[in-house]
Coordinates of C-alpha atoms and ligand atoms in Angstrom, one line a residue:
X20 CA -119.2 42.3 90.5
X21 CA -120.9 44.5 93.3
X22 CA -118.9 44.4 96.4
X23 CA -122.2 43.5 98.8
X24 CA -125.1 41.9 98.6
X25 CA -127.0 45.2 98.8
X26 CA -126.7 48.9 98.9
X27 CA -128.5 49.1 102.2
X28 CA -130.2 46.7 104.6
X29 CA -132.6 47.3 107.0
X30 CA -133.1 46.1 110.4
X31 CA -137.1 46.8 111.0
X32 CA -140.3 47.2 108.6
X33 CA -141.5 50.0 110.9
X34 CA -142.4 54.2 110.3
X35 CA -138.6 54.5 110.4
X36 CA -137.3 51.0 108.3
X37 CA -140.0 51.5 105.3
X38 CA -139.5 55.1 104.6
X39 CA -136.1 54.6 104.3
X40 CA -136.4 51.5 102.3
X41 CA -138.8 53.4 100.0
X42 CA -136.5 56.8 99.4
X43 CA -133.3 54.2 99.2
X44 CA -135.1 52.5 96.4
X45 CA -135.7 54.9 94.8
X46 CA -133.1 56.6 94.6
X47 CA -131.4 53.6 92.5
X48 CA -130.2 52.1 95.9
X49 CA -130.2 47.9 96.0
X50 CA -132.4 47.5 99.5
X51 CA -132.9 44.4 101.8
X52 CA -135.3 45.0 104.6
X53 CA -135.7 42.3 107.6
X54 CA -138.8 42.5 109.7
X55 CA -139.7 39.1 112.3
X56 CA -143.0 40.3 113.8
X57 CA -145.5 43.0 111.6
X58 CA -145.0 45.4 108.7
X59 CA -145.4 48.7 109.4
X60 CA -144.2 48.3 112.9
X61 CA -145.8 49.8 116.5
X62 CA -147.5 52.8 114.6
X63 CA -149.7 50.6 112.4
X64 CA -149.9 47.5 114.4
X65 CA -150.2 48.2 118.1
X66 CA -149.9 52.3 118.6
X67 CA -151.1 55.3 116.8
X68 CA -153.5 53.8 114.2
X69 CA -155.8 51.2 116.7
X70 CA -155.5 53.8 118.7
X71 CA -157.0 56.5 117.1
X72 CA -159.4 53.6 115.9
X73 CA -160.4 53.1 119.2
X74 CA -160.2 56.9 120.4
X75 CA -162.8 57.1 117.8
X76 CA -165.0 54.8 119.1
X77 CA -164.6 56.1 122.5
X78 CA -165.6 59.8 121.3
X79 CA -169.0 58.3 119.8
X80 CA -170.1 58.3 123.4
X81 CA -169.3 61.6 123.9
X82 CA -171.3 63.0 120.7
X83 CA -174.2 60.3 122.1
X84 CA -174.7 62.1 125.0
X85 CA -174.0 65.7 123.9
X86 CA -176.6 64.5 120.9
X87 CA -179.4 64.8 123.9
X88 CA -179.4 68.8 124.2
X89 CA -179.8 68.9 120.8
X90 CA -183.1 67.0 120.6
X91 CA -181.3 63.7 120.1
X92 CA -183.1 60.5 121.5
X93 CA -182.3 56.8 121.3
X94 CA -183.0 53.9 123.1
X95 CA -180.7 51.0 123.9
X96 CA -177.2 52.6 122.9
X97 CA -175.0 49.6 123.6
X98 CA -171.5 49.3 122.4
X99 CA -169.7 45.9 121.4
X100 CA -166.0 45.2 121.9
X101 CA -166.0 42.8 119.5
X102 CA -167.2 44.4 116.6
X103 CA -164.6 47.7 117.1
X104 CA -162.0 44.9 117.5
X105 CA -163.2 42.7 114.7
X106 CA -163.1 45.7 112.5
X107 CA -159.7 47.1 113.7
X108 CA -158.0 43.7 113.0
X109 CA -159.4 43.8 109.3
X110 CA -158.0 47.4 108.7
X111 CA -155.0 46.8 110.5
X112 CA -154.6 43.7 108.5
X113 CA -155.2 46.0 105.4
X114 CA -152.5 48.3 106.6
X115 CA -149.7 45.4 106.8
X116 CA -150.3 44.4 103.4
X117 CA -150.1 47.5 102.1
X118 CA -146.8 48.7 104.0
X119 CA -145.5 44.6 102.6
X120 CA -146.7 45.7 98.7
X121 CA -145.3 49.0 99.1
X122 CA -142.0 47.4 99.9
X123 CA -142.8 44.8 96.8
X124 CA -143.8 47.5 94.6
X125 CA -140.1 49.5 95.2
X126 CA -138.2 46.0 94.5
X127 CA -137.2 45.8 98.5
X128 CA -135.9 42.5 99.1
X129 CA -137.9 41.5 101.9
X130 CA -136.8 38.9 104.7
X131 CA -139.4 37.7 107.4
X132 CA -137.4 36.5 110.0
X133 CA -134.6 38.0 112.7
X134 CA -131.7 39.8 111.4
X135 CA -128.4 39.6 113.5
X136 CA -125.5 41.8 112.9
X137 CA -122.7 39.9 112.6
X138 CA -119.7 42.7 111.0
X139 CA -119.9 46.4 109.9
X140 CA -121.2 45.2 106.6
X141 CA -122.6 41.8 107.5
X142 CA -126.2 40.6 108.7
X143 CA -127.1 36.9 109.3
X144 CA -130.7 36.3 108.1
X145 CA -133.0 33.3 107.4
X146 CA -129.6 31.0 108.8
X147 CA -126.7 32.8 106.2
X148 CA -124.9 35.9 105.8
X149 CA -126.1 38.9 103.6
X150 CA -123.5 42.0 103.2
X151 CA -124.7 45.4 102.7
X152 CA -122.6 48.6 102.0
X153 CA -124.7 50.3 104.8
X154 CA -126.9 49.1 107.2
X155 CA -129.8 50.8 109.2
X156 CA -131.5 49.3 112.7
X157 CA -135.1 50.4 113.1
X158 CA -136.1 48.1 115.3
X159 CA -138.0 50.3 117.5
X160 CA -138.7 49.7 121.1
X161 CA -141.0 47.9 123.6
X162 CA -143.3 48.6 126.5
X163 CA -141.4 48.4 129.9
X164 CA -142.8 47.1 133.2
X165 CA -141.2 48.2 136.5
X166 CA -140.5 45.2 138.6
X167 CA -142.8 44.6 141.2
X168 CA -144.4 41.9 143.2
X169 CA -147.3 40.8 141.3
X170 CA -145.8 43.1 138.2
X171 CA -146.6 40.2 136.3
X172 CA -149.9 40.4 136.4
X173 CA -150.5 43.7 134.0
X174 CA -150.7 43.7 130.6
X175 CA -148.8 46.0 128.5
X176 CA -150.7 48.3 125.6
X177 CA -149.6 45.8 123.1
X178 CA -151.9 43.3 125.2
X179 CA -155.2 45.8 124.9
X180 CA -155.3 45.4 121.1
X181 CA -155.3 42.0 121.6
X182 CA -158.2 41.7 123.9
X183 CA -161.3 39.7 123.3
X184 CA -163.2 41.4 125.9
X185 CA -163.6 44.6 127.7
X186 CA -162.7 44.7 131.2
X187 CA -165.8 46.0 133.8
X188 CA -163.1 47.6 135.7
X189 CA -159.3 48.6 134.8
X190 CA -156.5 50.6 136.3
X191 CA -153.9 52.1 134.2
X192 CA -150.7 52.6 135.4
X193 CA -148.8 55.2 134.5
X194 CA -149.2 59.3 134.1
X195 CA -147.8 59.6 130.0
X196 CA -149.1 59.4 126.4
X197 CA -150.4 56.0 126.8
X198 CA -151.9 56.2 130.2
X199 CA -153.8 59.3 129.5
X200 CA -155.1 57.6 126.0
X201 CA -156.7 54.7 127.5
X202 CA -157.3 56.0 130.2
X203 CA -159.8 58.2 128.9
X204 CA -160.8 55.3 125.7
X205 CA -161.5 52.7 128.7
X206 CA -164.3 55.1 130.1
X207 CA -165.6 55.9 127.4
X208 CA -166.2 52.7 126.3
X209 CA -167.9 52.0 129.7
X210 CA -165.2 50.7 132.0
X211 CA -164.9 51.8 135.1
X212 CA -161.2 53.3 135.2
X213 CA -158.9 54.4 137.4
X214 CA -155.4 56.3 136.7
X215 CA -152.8 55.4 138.7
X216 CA -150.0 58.0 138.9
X217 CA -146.7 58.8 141.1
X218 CA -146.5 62.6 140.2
X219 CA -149.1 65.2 140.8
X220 CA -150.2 65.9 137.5
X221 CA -150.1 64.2 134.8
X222 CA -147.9 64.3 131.5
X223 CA -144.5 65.7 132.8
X224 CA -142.7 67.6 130.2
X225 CA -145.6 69.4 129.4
X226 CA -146.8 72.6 129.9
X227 CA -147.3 73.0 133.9
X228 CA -150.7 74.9 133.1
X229 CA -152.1 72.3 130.6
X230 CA -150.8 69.5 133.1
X231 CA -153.1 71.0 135.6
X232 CA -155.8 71.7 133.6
X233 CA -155.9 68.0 131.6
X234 CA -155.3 66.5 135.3
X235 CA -158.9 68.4 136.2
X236 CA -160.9 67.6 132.7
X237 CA -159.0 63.4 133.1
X238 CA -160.5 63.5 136.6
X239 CA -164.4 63.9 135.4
X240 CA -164.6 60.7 133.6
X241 CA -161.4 58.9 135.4
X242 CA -161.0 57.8 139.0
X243 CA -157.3 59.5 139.5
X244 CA -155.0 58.5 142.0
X245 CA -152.2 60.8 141.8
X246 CA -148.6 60.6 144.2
X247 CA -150.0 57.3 144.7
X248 CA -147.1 54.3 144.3
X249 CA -148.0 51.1 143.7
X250 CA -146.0 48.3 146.1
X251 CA -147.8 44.8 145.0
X252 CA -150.8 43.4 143.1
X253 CA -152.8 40.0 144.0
X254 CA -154.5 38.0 142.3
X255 CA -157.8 37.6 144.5
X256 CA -160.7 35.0 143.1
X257 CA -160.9 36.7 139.0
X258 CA -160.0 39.8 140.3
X259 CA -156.9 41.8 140.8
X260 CA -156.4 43.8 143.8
X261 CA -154.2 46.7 143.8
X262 CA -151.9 47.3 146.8
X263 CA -150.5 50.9 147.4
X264 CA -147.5 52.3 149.5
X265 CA -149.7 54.6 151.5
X266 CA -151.8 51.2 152.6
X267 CA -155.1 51.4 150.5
X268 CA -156.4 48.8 148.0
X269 CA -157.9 49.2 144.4
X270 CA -159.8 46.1 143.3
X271 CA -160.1 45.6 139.4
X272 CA -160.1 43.1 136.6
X273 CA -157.3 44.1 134.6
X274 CA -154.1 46.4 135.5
X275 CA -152.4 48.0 132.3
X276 CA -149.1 49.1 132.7
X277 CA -148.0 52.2 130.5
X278 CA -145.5 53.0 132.4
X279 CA -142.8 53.7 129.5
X280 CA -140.9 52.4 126.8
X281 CA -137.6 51.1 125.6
X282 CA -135.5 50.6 122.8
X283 CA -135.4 46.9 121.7
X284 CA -131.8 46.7 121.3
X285 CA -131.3 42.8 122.9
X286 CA -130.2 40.2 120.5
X287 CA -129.1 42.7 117.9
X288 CA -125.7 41.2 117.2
X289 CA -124.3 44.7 118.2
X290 CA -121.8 43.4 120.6
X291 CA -120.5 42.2 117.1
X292 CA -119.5 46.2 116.2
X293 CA -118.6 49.1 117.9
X294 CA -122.0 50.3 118.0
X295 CA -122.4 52.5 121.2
X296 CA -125.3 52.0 123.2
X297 CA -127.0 54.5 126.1
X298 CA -127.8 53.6 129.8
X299 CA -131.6 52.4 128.6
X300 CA -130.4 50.7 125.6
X301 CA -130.7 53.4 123.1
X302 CA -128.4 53.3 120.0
X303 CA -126.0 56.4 120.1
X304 CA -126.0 58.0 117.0
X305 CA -124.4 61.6 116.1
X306 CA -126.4 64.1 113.9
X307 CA -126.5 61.8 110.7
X308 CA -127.8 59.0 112.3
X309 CA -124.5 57.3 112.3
X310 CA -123.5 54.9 114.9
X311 CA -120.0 54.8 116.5
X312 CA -119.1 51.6 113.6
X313 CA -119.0 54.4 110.5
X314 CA -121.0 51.6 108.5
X315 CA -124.3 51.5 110.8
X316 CA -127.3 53.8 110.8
X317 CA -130.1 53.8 113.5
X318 CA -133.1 55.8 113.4
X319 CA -136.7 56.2 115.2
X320 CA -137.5 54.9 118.9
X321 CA -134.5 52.9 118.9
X322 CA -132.1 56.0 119.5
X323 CA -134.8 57.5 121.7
X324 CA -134.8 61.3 120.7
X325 CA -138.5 61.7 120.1
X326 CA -140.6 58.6 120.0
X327 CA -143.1 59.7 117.7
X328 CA -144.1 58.2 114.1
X329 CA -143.2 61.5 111.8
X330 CA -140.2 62.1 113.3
X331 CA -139.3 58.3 112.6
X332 CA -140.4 59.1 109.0
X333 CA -138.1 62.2 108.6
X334 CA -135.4 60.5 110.3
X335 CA -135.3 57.5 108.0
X336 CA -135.4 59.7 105.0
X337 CA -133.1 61.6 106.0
X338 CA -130.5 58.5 106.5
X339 CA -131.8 57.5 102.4
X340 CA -131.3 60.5 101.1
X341 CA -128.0 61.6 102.6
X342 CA -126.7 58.2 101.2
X343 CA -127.9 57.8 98.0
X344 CA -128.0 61.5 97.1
X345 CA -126.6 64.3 97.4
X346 CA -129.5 66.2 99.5
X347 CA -127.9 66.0 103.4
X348 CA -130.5 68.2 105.2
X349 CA -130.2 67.6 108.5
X350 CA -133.0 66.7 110.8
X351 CA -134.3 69.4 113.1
X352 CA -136.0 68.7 116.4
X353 CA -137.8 72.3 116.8
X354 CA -141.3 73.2 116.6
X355 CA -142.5 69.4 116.3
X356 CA -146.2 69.1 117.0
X357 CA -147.7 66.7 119.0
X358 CA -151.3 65.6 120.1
X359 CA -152.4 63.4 123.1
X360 CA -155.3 61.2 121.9
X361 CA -157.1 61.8 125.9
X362 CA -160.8 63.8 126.4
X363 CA -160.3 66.2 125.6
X364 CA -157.5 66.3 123.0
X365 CA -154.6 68.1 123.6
X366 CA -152.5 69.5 120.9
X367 CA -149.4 71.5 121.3
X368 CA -146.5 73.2 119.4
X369 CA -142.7 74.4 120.5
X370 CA -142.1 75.3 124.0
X371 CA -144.0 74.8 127.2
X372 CA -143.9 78.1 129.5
X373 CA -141.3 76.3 132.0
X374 CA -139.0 75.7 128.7
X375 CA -139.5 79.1 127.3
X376 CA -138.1 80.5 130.6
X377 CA -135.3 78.0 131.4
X378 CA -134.1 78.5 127.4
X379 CA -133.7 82.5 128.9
X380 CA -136.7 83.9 126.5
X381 CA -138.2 87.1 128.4
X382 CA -141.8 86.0 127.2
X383 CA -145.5 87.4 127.5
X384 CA -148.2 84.4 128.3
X385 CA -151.9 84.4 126.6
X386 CA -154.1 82.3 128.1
X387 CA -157.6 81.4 127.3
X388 CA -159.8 79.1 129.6
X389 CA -163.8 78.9 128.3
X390 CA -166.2 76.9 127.7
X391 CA -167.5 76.3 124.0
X392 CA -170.1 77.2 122.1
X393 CA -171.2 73.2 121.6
X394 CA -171.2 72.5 125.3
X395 CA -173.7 75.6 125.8
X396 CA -176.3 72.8 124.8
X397 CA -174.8 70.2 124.8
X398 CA -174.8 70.5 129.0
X399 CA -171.4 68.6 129.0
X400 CA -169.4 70.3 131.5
X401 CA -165.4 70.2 129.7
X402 CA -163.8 73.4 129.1
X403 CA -161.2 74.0 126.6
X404 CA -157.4 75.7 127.2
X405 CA -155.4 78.0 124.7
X406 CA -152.1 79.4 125.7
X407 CA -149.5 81.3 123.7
X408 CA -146.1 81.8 125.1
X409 CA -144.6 85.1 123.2
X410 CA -141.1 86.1 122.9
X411 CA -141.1 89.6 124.0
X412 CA -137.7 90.7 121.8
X413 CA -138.8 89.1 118.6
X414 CA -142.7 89.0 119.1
X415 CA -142.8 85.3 118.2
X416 CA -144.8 82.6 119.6
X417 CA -142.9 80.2 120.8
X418 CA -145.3 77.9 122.5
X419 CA -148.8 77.0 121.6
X420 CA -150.9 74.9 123.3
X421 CA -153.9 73.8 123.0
X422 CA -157.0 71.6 125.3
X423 CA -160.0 71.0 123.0
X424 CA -162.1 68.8 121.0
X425 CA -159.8 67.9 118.0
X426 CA -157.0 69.8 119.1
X427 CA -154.2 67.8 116.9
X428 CA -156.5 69.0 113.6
X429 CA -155.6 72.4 114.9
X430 CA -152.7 72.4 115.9
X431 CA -151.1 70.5 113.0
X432 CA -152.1 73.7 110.9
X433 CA -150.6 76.4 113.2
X434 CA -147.9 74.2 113.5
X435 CA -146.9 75.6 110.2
X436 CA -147.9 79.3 111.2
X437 CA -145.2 78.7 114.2
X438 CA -142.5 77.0 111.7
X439 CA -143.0 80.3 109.5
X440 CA -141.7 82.6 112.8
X441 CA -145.3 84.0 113.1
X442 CA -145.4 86.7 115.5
X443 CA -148.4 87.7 118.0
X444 CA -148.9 90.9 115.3
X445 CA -149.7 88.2 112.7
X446 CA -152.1 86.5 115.2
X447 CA -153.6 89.6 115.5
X448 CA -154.2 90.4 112.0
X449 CA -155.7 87.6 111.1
X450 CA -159.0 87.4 110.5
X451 CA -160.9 84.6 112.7
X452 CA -163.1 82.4 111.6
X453 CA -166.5 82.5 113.7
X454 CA -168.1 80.6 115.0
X455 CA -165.0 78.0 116.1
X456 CA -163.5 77.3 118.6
X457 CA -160.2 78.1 116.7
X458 CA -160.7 81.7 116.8
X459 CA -159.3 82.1 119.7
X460 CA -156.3 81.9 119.1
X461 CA -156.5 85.2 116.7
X462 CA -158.7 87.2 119.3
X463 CA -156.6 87.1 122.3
X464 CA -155.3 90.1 123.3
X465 CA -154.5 89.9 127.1
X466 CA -151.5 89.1 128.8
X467 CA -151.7 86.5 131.4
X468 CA -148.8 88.3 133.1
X469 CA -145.0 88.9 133.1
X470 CA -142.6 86.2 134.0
Ligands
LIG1922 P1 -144.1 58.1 128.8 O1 -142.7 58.1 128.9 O2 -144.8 59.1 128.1 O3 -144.8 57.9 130.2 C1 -144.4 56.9 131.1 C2 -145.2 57.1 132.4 O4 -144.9 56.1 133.3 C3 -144.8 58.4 133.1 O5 -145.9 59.0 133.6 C4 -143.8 57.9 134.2 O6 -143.9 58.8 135.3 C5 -144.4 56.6 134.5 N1 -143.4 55.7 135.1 C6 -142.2 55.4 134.6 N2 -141.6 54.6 135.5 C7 -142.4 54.3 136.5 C8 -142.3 53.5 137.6 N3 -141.2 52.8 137.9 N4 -143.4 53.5 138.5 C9 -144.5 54.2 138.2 N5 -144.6 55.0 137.1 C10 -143.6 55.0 136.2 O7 -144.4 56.6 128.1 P2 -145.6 56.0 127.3 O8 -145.4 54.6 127.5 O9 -146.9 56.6 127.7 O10 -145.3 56.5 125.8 C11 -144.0 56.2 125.2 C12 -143.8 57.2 124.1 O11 -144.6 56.9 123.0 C13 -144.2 58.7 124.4 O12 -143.3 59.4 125.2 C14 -144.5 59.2 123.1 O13 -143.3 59.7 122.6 C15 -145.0 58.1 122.3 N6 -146.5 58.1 122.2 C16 -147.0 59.1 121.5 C17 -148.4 59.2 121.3 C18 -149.0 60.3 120.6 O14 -148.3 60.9 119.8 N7 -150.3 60.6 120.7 C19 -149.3 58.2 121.9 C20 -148.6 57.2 122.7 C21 -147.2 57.1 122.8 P3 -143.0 60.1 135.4 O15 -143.8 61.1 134.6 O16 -143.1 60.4 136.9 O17 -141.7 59.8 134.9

């Protein structure tokens, strides 16, 4: 008789959980999964995918109005809320069952209810034990809410998915990925919007030249209140009145609150084990995803490396493979693309210019800042941003960044160009493809200037 119950079991049905789930299965492994709330976790259910969903929708105003230098007329463009959200709830619906018959289809024992750790081998589930050679927490994390008087009274972005009505007038609080998303969704979709944010550009971490140049572009359809600290918010008649340090006041309808997020660690059982857990709640775990209790795995937001969906994926197959194979490739953390969802897009690759410097790179800086071809008739008045950050020994690029219309499509393919090692020289060779926007990334041939 087996030892356990199962091979594996799995704390979370999220990006992370599933793919692990899936590879573990498959690899001959006998898998449990436990998931209490959605399948298919934050990603599917109340991130990424009704996000883009609703990015979507927001762009449609966008190519509207650009339609009109083009010849384009209409009357009565309206947009309804409850249509987009009607629609999003089906698909997203669509998407749980599919993650749940996915799981079915790979013979994953599925619990819907809370797992509690209760041992290094032992989870309590659906009110008994279940044992499990290995077990992996995917739990994820959760928006978080600094404490405030009148904190109470902003909704969170799980909250906007759920919502049965636009608001005439929002403030979003907050200067990240989440902020800058809705921020630029909301006034699209014909909110009034205002961004409320402590720093003085938005989307620290970044590159400090995109910073500056998205904090410009955010600031023609967004109301931005930047180094600006909110100390309380009121309720005043149906609306919500904003209170800053400085003394001013921001009146709205609805405040969201994107002001970070943490790992949902709380009511895990891991007091139970010698799971080790970071200041913000974050499972420690060393290069294979192993916890301090040799027995536990964690991977995806809830160790907080890089809260992003495909690194969850990777991360999770990684753990399956390494156990139930003998494939133990580790994960690697360079050169991972990202895109912010805001208007325009942003889309970037490896290191920002401030990175490239502090990692001791001598680098030469490309930069491009023009206004495309579309918006020549279109009259809108955005401007796209290239930049390449070059390592002057190796003639690599590093760094590439990009501010346009679409700019994770891009990016996602040089992406691989940068993973390869391409160097400026094979930038250079290559033959552009006219006319795109795109192209100028191969035709640059100016440096910005030496650092
Ligand atoms: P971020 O960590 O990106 O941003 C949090 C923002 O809140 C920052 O601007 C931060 O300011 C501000 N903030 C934090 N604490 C306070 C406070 N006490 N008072 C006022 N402002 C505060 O978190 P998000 O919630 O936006 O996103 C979480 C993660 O989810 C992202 O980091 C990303 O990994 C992922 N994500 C990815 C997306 C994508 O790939 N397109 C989309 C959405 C999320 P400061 O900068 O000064 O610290």
């Amino acid at each position: 008789m087996e030892p356990f119950d199962y091979d594996l079991f799995v704390i979370g049905a999220g990006s992370g959980g599933v793919r692990a789930c899936r590879i573990a299965a498959s690899l001959g492994a006998r898998v449990a999964v436990a998931e209490e709330r959605y399948f298919g976790g934050t990603c599917v259910n109340v991130g990424c995918v009704p996000k883009k969903l609703f990015s979507y929708a927001a762009h449609y105003f966008d190519d509207f109005e650009d339609s009109k230098g083009f010849g384009w007329s209409f009357d009565n463009l309206r947009f309804d809320w409850s249509v987009l959200k009607a629609n999003k709830d089906i698909e997203i619906n669509r998407l749980n069952g599919i993650y749940k018959s996915l799981l079915d289809s790979n013979k994953v024992a599925i619990f819907e209810a809370r797992a509690r750790i209760s041992g290094p081998n032992e989870v309590q589930v659906e009110g008994k034990k279940v044992t499990a050679k290995h077990i992996l927490v995917a739990v994820g994390g959760w928006p978080w809410t600094p404490e405030f008087p009148g904190s109470e009274l902003t909704v969170s972005s799980n909250d906007v998915f759920a919502m049965d009505q636009l608001p005439a007038e929002i403030a979003v609080m907050g200067g990240g990925y989440i902020a800058v998303e809705f921020a630029s969704i909301f006034s699209r979709l014909g909110c009034k919007t205002s961004l409320i944010y402590r720093g003085d550009q938005l989307l620290r971490g970044f590159d400090e030249d995109i910073r500056k140049f998205i904090t410009t572009e955010i600031g023609t359809h967004v109301d931005l209140y930047l180094e600006s600290d909110i100390s309380e918010i009121q309720r005043k008649n149906n609306k919500l009145d904003v209170l800053f340090k400085l003394g001013s006041t921001l009146s709205c309808d609805m405040v969201l609150a994107a002001t970070g997020r943490l790992p949902l660690t709380d009511d895990l059982g891991l007091e139970t084990v010698g799971v080790e857990l970071a200041k913000n709640g974050a499972i420690k775990v060393n290069e294979h995803f192993q916890t301090a209790e040799p027995s536990i795995y964690a991977v995806g937001d809830v160790i907080d490396r890089v809260a992003l969906t495909p690194v969850a994926l990777a991360e999770g197959q990684i753990v399956a493979r390494a156990l139930f194979s003998d494939d133990e490739k580790p994960m690697d953390y360079r050169n991972i693309a990202t895109a912010v969802f805001c208007h325009p897009n942003i889309g970037t690759v490896g290191l920002s210019e401030q990175a490239a410097v502090e990692a001791g790179f001598e680098i030469d800086v490309y930069e491009s800042v023009f206004r495309p071809l579309k918006h020549t008739l279109s009259g809108r008045d955005e401007k796209s941003m290239i930049k390449l950050i070059v390592d002057r020994e190796s003639d690599r690029v590093i760094g590439l960044h990009l501010v346009a219309a679409d700019a994770g499509e891009i990016v996602q393919g040089l992406s691989v160009a940068i993973n390869c090692g391409a160097t400026k020289a094979d930038f250079d060779r290559t033959i552009g493809i006219h006319p795109t926007l795109a192209e100028e990334f191969v035709t640059m041939r100016t440096k910005r200037g030496i650092s």
